[in-house]
Coordinates of C-alpha atoms in Angstrom, one line a residue:
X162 CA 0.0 0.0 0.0
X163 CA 3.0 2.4 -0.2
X164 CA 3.4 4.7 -3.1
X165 CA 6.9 5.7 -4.6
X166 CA 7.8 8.8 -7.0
X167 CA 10.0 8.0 -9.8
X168 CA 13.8 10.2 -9.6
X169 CA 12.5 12.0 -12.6
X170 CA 9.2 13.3 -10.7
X171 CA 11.0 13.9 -7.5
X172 CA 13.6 16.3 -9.6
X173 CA 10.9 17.7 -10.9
X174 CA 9.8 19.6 -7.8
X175 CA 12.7 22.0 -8.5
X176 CA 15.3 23.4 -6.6
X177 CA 12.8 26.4 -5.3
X178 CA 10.5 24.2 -3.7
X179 CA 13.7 22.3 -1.2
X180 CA 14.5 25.8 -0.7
X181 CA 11.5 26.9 0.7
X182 CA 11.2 23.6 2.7
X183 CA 14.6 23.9 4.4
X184 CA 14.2 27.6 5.7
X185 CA 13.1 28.3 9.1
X186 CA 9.4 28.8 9.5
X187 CA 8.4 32.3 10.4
X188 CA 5.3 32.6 12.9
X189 CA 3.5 34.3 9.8
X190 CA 5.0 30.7 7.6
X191 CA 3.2 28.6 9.7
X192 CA 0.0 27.2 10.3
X193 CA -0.9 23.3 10.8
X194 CA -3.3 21.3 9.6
X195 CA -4.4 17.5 10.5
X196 CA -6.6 15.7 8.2
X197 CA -7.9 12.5 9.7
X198 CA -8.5 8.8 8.6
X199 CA -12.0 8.4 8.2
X200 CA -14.0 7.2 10.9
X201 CA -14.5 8.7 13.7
X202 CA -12.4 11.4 15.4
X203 CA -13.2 10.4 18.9
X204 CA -12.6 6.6 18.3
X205 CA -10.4 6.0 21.9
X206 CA -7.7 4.8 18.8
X207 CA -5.8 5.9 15.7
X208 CA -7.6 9.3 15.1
X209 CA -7.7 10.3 19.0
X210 CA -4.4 9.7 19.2
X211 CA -3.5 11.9 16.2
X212 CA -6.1 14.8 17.9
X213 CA -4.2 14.1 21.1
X214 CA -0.6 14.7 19.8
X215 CA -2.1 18.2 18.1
X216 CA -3.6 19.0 21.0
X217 CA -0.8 18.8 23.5
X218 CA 1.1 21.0 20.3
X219 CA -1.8 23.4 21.0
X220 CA -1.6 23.5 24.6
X221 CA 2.7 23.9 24.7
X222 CA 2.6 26.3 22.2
X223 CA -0.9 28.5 22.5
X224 CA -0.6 27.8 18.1
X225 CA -4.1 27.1 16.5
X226 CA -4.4 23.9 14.1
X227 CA -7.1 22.9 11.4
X228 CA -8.7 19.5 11.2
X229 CA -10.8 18.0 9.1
X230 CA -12.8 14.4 9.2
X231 CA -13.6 13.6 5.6
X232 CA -16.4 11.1 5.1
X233 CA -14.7 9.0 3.0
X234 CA -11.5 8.1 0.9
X235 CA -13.0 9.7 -2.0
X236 CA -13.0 13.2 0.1
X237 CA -8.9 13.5 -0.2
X238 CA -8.6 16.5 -2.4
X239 CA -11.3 18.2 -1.2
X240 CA -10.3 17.9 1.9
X241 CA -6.7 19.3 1.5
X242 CA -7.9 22.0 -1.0
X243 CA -9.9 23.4 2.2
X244 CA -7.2 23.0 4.8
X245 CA -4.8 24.9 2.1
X246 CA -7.4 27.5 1.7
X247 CA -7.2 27.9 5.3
X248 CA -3.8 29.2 5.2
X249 CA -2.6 25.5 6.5
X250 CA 1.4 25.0 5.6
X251 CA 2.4 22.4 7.3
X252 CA 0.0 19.4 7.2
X253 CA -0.4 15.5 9.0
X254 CA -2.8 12.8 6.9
X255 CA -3.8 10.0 9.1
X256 CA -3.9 6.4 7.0
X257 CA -2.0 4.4 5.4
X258 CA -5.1 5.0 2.3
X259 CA -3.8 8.7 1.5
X260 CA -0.4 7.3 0.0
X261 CA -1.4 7.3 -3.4
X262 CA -3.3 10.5 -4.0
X263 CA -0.5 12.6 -1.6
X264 CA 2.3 11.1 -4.0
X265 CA 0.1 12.9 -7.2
X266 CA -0.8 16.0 -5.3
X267 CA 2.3 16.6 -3.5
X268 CA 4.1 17.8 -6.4
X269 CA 1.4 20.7 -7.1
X270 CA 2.1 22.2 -3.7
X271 CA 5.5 22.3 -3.1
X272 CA 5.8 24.8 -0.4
X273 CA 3.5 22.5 1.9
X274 CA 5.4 20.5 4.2
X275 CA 3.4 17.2 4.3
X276 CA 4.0 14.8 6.9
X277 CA 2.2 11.3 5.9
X278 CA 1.6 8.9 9.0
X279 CA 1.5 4.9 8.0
X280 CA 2.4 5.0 4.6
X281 CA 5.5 5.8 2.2
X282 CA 5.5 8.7 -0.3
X283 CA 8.9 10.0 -1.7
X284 CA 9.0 13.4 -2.2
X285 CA 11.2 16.4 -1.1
X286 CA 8.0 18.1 0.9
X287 CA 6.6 14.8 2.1
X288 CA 7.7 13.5 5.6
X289 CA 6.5 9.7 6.2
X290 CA 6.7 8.2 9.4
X291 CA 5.7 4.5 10.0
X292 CA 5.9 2.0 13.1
X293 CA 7.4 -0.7 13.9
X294 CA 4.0 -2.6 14.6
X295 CA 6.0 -5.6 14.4
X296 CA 7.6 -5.2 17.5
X297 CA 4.6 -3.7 19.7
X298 CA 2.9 -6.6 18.6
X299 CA 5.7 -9.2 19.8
X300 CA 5.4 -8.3 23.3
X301 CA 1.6 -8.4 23.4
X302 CA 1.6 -11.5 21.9
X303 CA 4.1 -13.0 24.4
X304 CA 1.1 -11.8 26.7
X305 CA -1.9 -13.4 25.1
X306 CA 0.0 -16.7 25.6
X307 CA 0.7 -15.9 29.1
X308 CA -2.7 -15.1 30.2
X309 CA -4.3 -17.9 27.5
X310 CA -5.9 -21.2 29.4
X311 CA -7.1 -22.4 26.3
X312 CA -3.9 -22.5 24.6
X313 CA -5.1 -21.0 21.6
X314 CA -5.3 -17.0 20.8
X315 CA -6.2 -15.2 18.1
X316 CA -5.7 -11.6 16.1
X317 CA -8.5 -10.4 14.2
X318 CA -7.7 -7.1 11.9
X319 CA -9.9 -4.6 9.8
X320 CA -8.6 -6.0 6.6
X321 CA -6.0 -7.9 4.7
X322 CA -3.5 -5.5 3.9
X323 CA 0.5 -5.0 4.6
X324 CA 0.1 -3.0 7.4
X325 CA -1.9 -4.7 9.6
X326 CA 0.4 -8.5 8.1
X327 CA 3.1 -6.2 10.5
X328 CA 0.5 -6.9 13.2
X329 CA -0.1 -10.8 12.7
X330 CA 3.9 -11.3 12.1
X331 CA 4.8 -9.9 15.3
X332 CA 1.3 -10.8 17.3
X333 CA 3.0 -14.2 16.1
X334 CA 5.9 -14.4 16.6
X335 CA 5.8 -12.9 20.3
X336 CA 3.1 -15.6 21.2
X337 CA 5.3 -18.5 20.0
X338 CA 8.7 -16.8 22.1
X339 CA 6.6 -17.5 25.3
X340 CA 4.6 -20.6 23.8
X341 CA 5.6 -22.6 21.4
X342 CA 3.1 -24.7 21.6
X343 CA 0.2 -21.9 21.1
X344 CA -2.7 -22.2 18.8
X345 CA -3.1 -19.1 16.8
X346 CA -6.3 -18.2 14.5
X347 CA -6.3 -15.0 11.6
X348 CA -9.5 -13.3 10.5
X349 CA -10.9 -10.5 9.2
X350 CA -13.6 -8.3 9.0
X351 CA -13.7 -6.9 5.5
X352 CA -12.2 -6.6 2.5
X353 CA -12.1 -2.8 2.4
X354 CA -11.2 0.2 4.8
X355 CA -15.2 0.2 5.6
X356 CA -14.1 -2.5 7.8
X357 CA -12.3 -0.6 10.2
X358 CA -16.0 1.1 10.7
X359 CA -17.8 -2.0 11.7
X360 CA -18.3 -3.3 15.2
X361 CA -21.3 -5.4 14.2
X362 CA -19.6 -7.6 11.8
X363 CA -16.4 -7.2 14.4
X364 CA -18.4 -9.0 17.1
X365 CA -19.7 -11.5 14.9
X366 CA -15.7 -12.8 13.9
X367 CA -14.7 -12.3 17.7
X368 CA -17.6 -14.9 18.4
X369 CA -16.5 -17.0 15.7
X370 CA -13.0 -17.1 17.3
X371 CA -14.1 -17.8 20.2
X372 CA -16.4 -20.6 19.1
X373 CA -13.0 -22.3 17.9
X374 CA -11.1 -22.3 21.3
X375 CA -9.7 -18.9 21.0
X376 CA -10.0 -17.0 24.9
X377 CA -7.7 -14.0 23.8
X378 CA -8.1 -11.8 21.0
X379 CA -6.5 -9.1 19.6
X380 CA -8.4 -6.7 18.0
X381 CA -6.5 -4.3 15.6
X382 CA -9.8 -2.9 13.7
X383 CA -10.0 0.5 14.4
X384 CA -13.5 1.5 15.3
X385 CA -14.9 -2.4 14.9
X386 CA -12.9 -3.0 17.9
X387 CA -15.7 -1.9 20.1
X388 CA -18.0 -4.6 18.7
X389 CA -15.0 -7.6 19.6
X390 CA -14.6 -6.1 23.3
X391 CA -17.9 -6.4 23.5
X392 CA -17.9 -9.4 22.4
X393 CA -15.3 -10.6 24.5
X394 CA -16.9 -9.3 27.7
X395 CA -20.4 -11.0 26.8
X396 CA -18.3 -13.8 26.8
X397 CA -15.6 -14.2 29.6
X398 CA -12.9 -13.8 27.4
X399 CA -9.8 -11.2 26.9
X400 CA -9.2 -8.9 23.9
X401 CA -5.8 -6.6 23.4
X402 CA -6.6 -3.7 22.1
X403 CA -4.6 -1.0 20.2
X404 CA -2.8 2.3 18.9
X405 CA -4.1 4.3 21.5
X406 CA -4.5 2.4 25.8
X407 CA -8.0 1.2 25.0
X408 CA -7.3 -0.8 28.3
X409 CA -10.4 1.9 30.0
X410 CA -13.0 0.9 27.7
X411 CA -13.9 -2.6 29.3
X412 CA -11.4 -2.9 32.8
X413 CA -11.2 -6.8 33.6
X414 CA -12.0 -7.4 29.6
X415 CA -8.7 -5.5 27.9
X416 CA -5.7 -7.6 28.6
X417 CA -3.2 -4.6 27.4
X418 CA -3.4 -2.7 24.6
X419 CA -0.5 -2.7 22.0
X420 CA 0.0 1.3 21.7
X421 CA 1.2 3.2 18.5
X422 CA 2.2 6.8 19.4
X423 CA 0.2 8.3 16.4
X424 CA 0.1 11.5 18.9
X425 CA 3.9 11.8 19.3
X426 CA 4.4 11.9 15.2
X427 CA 1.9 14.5 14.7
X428 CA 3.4 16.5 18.0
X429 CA 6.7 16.0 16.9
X430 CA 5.6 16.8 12.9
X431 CA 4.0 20.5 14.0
X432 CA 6.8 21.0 16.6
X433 CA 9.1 21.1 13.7
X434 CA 7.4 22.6 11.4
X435 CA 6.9 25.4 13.7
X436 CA 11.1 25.6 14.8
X437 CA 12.2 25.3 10.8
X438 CA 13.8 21.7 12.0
X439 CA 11.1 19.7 9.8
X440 CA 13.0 17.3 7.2
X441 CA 11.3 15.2 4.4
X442 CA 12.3 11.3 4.4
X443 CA 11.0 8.5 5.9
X444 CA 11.2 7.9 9.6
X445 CA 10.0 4.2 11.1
X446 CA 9.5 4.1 15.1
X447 CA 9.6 1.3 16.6
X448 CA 10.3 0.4 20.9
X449 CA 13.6 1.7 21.1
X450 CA 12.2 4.8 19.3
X451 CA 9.2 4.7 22.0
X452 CA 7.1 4.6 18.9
X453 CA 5.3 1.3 20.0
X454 CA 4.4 -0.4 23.7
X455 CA 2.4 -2.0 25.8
X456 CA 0.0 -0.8 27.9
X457 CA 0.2 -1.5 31.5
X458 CA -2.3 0.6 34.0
X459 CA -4.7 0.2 37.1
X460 CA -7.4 -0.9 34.6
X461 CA -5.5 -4.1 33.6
X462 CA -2.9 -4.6 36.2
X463 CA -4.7 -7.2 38.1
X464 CA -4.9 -9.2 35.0
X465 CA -0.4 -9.1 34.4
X466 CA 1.3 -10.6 37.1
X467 CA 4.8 -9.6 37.9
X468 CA 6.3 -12.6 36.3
X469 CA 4.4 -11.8 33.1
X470 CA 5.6 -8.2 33.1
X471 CA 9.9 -9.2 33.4
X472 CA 9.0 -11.7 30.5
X473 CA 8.0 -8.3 28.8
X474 CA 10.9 -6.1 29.9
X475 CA 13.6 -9.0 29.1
X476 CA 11.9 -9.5 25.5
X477 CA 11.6 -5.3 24.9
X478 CA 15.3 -4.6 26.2
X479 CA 16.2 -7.9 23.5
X480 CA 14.2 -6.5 20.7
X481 CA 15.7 -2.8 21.5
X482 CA 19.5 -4.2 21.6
X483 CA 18.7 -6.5 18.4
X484 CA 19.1 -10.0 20.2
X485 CA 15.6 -10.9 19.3
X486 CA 15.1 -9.8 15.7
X487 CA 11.3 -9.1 15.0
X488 CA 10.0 -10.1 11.1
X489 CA 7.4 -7.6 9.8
X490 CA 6.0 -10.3 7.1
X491 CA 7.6 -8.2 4.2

């Protein structure tokens, strides 16, 4: 799902448009902008985390942003044409979906510093920052087989794409380091991005799992998480949830939740804009990076016993210092 520009489009751009990039933003140069994945903007995941991160900009810094929810993919355009009409310079897209239409429109504004979050677009004015899901993943995964009686667990994801594969690999992979012998079932709720909007049809594959032995789940869906944690409280199970500490929503229920600081890119994405420190390029945050985590609070701490918690800190500190290597699926 990640777009590249060719070296002949990227040259293109011209040598103005990098200058203007890498000069210092004047107060009067810069304005932010957040455009969100669609959904909801209060979904206690992905685009509350991004609203969080601008908001804490907000609240440092006393600077103003502009947001916009668009009601669908086919909204992109329209969407950034009113942010840009709003004076916005310096603008975060939420979703991995806004690759390909960023990597055409990019070009057309070259003095717009672009900072893409979960896709990768090549460009001089477009920064891309991606997680190491992979690794998050790993160490809730060691967990689900902890806390599993059943001996089997299971991952169920919005869709089948690349990113969320980054999810199963390491979901995997950290379930068999503490398991070996761990059953592990894969579904999904759709077949396009209207599946991260679904908690019906979310509740109905949780079930399923469940059905089939399954007494942890991890729900990476986006909004059609709700629907599995419901799900798994109706029926005495555990679910893991994810980007943002969904742990709150159902205490007792949420096992952990495998956290992707969406907030600290989109912080970090205004904060330089705003100094004249921002840089195009890809940038991919992973646990060392504190990009990724688990989530461990007084809503779920009954459920992680000490032991299970220095399994976790051994694996993280071997993940960070490259003894355990982590495969993202590519």
């Amino acid at each position: 799902m990640t777009t590249h520009l060719s070296r002949r489009s990227v040259l293109a751009l011209g040598a103005a448009g990098l200058a203007t990039l890498a000069a210092p933003a004047r107060a009067q140069d810069f304005a932010p902008g957040l455009l969100y994945a669609v959904g909801q903007k209060f979904d206690k995941s992905f685009n509350e985390g991004a609203f969080t991160g601008a908001e804490r900009f907000k609240e440092a810094t006393g600077v103003a942003y502009r947001d916009y929810l668009p009601a669908s993919t086919a909204q992109f355009e329209q969407a950034v044409a009113a942010l840009l009409r709003r004076g916005v310079t310096d603008l975060a897209l939420i979703g991995f979906y806004y690759a390909a239409p960023l990597a055409s429109l990019a070009p057309r504004h070259p003095a717009v510093r672009f900072t893409l979050v979960d896709a990768v677009v090549e460009a001089p004015n477009v920064q891309s920052v991606t997680f190491k899901e992979q690794e998050g993943s790993f160490l809730v995964g060691m967990l689900a087989a902890m806390a599993s009686r059943t001996g089997t667990v299971g991952f169920i994801g919005a869709l089948d794409i690349p990113l969320i594969r980054k999810f199963i690999a390491g979901f995997q992979q950290g379930a068999r380091h503490a398991r070996p012998d761990i059953g592990l079932l894969v579904n999904f709720v759709g077949t396009t991005p209207a599946a991260f909007n679904d908690p019906t049809t979310g509740a109905e594959v949780a079930k399923a799992q469940f059905q089939r032995g399954a007494d942890v789940v991890f729900a990476g869906a986006g909004v059609s998480n709700f629907g599995i944690f419901a799900a798994a409280k109706d029926g005495g199970r555990l679910a893991i949830g994810v980007d943002s500490n969904q742990n709150h929503l159902y205490p007792g229920t949420i096992l952990t939740s495998m956290l992707k600081r969406v907030d600290l890119a989109v912080e970090r994405a205004f904060g330089e804009g705003r100094s004249g420190a921002w840089t195009p390029g890809p940038r991919a945050l992973g646990l060392a990076e504190r990009g990724v985590d688990y989530a461990l609070d007084d809503n779920n701490r009954a459920l992680v016993t000490p032991a299970m918690k220095d399994r976790l800190e051994e694996a993280r500190e071997a993940i960070i210092q490259g003894r355990i290597r982590v495969a993202d699926a590519s």
